[in-house]
Amino acid sequence: MTDFNEQIIREFRENGGRVSTAGFGDNLVVLHSIGARSGEVRLNPLFALREDDGWLVVGSAAGSPKDPAWVHNLRAHPRIEMEVPEDGSVRTVEVDVTEIDADESDPAAWSARWDRFTAASSGFLDYLTTAEGRRFPIFRLTPAS
C-alpha cells in the first residue's frame, strides 16, 4: 500500500470517517478487497457516493488507461467488508458488490451514476483526458443480507 493511501486511511479512522486531505470530506470508504490470486485482504481508500442503502465507487485509477487492481479483485470476490463513516465514527460492514455495466440493457443507469460522480468532483472529468477511451467501471456496494 502506498504511503498516501496509508495516510488517508489513518486520517479516516482517526477522524471518524472525515478526511480533509485531497478534499474527500465524508465521501470516503475503505474497501477490504480480496486479492483475486493471493486471497489476501487489500485496503483501498476510495471516493464514494451514497445511493439509497448502499454506496457507489468508480474505478477511475486517477485516469489510468488500465483498471485499478481492486476492480479485478471485486469481480473475483463480490462479497467483501468495507469501512464507512457513520455518526462521527467508522464502522465495518459486509457488502455485496454489483457492477453497473455500461454495455448491458440499461446504459442510462451507468450514465446517471457517472454524472453523479462528475457533479461531485470535476476531477473525474479530467481523468477522461488520460484514460485513452477506457470507460470507468462503477460498482454498487450494498449491505449483505
Short mmCIF file of C-alpha atoms in Angstrom, two decimals:
data_model
loop_
_atom_site.label_atom_id
_atom_site.label_comp_id
_atom_site.label_asym_id
_atom_site.label_seq_id
_atom_site.Cartn_x
_atom_site.Cartn_y
_atom_site.Cartn_z
CA MET A 1 0.00 0.00 0.00
CA THR A 2 1.32 3.46 -0.82
CA ASP A 3 2.25 5.97 1.83
CA PHE A 4 -0.52 8.24 0.53
CA ASN A 5 -3.15 5.51 0.99
CA GLU A 6 -1.84 4.73 4.47
CA GLN A 7 -2.09 8.43 5.38
CA ILE A 8 -5.65 8.65 4.05
CA ILE A 9 -6.76 5.50 5.91
CA ARG A 10 -5.16 6.70 9.14
CA GLU A 11 -6.88 10.10 8.86
CA PHE A 12 -10.19 8.37 8.04
CA ARG A 13 -10.01 6.16 11.12
CA GLU A 14 -8.70 8.85 13.48
CA ASN A 15 -11.34 11.41 12.45
CA GLY A 16 -14.45 9.26 12.47
CA GLY A 17 -14.61 8.92 8.71
CA ARG A 18 -13.83 12.53 7.78
CA VAL A 19 -10.77 13.18 5.59
CA SER A 20 -9.62 16.72 4.79
CA THR A 21 -6.70 15.53 2.65
CA ALA A 22 -7.44 15.74 -1.10
CA GLY A 23 -10.94 17.06 -0.38
CA PHE A 24 -12.52 13.70 0.45
CA GLY A 25 -14.58 15.09 3.32
CA ASP A 26 -17.01 12.40 4.43
CA ASN A 27 -17.16 10.77 0.98
CA LEU A 28 -14.50 8.17 1.66
CA VAL A 29 -14.84 4.45 2.30
CA VAL A 30 -12.15 1.82 2.76
CA LEU A 31 -12.74 -1.36 0.78
CA HIS A 32 -11.26 -4.59 2.09
CA SER A 33 -10.95 -6.22 -1.32
CA ILE A 34 -9.64 -9.78 -1.55
CA GLY A 35 -6.77 -10.43 -3.93
CA ALA A 36 -8.02 -12.45 -6.89
CA ARG A 37 -4.89 -14.63 -6.92
CA SER A 38 -3.39 -14.15 -3.48
CA GLY A 39 -6.59 -14.29 -1.43
CA GLU A 40 -5.08 -11.60 0.80
CA VAL A 41 -7.11 -8.62 2.00
CA ARG A 42 -6.13 -5.31 0.39
CA LEU A 43 -7.23 -1.96 1.78
CA ASN A 44 -8.46 0.53 -0.82
CA PRO A 45 -9.50 4.05 0.23
CA LEU A 46 -11.99 5.33 -2.34
CA PHE A 47 -14.24 8.29 -3.01
CA ALA A 48 -17.81 7.00 -2.60
CA LEU A 49 -21.32 8.31 -3.05
CA ARG A 50 -24.33 7.15 -1.06
CA GLU A 51 -27.14 5.58 -3.05
CA ASP A 52 -30.18 4.51 -1.06
CA ASP A 53 -28.92 1.91 1.42
CA GLY A 54 -25.59 1.44 -0.36
CA TRP A 55 -22.60 3.20 -1.88
CA LEU A 56 -21.19 3.74 -5.35
CA VAL A 57 -17.48 3.64 -6.19
CA VAL A 58 -15.79 4.18 -9.55
CA GLY A 59 -12.63 2.51 -10.85
CA SER A 60 -11.06 5.64 -12.29
CA ALA A 61 -7.47 4.92 -11.18
CA ALA A 62 -6.86 8.68 -11.48
CA GLY A 63 -7.34 8.44 -15.23
CA SER A 64 -5.06 5.49 -15.93
CA PRO A 65 -5.78 3.58 -19.16
CA LYS A 66 -5.98 0.40 -17.02
CA ASP A 67 -8.44 -0.57 -14.31
CA PRO A 68 -7.06 -0.47 -10.77
CA ALA A 69 -6.25 -3.89 -9.25
CA TRP A 70 -9.16 -3.64 -6.82
CA VAL A 71 -11.60 -3.76 -9.77
CA HIS A 72 -10.34 -7.22 -10.75
CA ASN A 73 -10.47 -8.25 -7.09
CA LEU A 74 -14.11 -7.16 -6.71
CA ARG A 75 -15.10 -9.07 -9.83
CA ALA A 76 -13.42 -12.20 -8.43
CA HIS A 77 -14.76 -11.76 -4.87
CA PRO A 78 -18.05 -9.82 -4.89
CA ARG A 79 -18.66 -10.05 -1.14
CA ILE A 80 -16.27 -8.02 0.97
CA GLU A 81 -16.06 -5.86 4.05
CA MET A 82 -15.71 -2.11 3.95
CA GLU A 83 -15.27 0.69 6.45
CA VAL A 84 -17.80 3.51 6.27
CA PRO A 85 -18.32 6.75 8.18
CA GLU A 86 -21.36 6.76 10.42
CA ASP A 87 -22.38 9.36 13.01
CA GLY A 88 -18.84 10.58 13.70
CA SER A 89 -17.27 7.13 13.84
CA VAL A 90 -16.21 4.38 11.49
CA ARG A 91 -17.93 1.02 11.27
CA THR A 92 -17.17 -2.08 9.25
CA VAL A 93 -19.96 -3.59 7.19
CA GLU A 94 -20.11 -6.66 4.95
CA VAL A 95 -21.31 -5.76 1.46
CA ASP A 96 -22.29 -7.39 -1.80
CA VAL A 97 -20.74 -5.87 -4.90
CA THR A 98 -22.64 -5.35 -8.15
CA GLU A 99 -21.05 -3.85 -11.23
CA ILE A 100 -23.15 -1.29 -13.09
CA ASP A 101 -22.46 -2.43 -16.64
CA ALA A 102 -22.48 0.36 -19.21
CA ASP A 103 -22.99 -2.09 -22.06
CA GLU A 104 -25.99 -4.02 -20.75
CA SER A 105 -29.67 -3.40 -21.39
CA ASP A 106 -29.80 -0.11 -19.47
CA PRO A 107 -26.73 2.03 -20.33
CA ALA A 108 -28.58 5.04 -18.88
CA ALA A 109 -28.11 3.52 -15.41
CA TRP A 110 -24.32 3.77 -15.80
CA SER A 111 -24.53 7.29 -17.30
CA ALA A 112 -26.71 8.61 -14.48
CA ARG A 113 -24.27 7.33 -11.90
CA TRP A 114 -21.25 8.65 -13.81
CA ASP A 115 -22.98 12.06 -13.88
CA ARG A 116 -23.27 11.94 -10.08
CA PHE A 117 -19.50 11.39 -9.77
CA THR A 118 -18.64 14.23 -12.15
CA ALA A 119 -21.08 16.55 -10.35
CA ALA A 120 -19.43 15.70 -7.03
CA SER A 121 -15.90 16.29 -8.34
CA SER A 122 -14.79 17.75 -11.66
CA GLY A 123 -11.59 15.72 -11.26
CA PHE A 124 -13.42 12.72 -12.67
CA LEU A 125 -13.90 14.59 -15.95
CA ASP A 126 -10.19 15.44 -16.00
CA TYR A 127 -9.39 11.72 -15.78
CA LEU A 128 -11.02 11.17 -19.17
CA THR A 129 -8.16 13.02 -20.89
CA THR A 130 -5.60 10.37 -19.91
CA ALA A 131 -7.74 7.21 -19.82
CA GLU A 132 -7.29 6.50 -23.55
CA GLY A 133 -11.01 5.88 -24.03
CA ARG A 134 -11.40 3.47 -21.11
CA ARG A 135 -14.87 3.56 -19.58
CA PHE A 136 -14.53 3.55 -15.82
CA PRO A 137 -16.34 0.70 -14.07
CA ILE A 138 -18.87 1.69 -11.44
CA PHE A 139 -19.81 -0.61 -8.57
CA ARG A 140 -22.74 -0.56 -6.16
CA LEU A 141 -21.97 -1.85 -2.68
CA THR A 142 -24.99 -2.89 -0.60
CA PRO A 143 -25.10 -4.32 2.90
CA ALA A 144 -25.09 -8.12 2.75
CA SER A 145 -28.25 -9.81 3.93
#
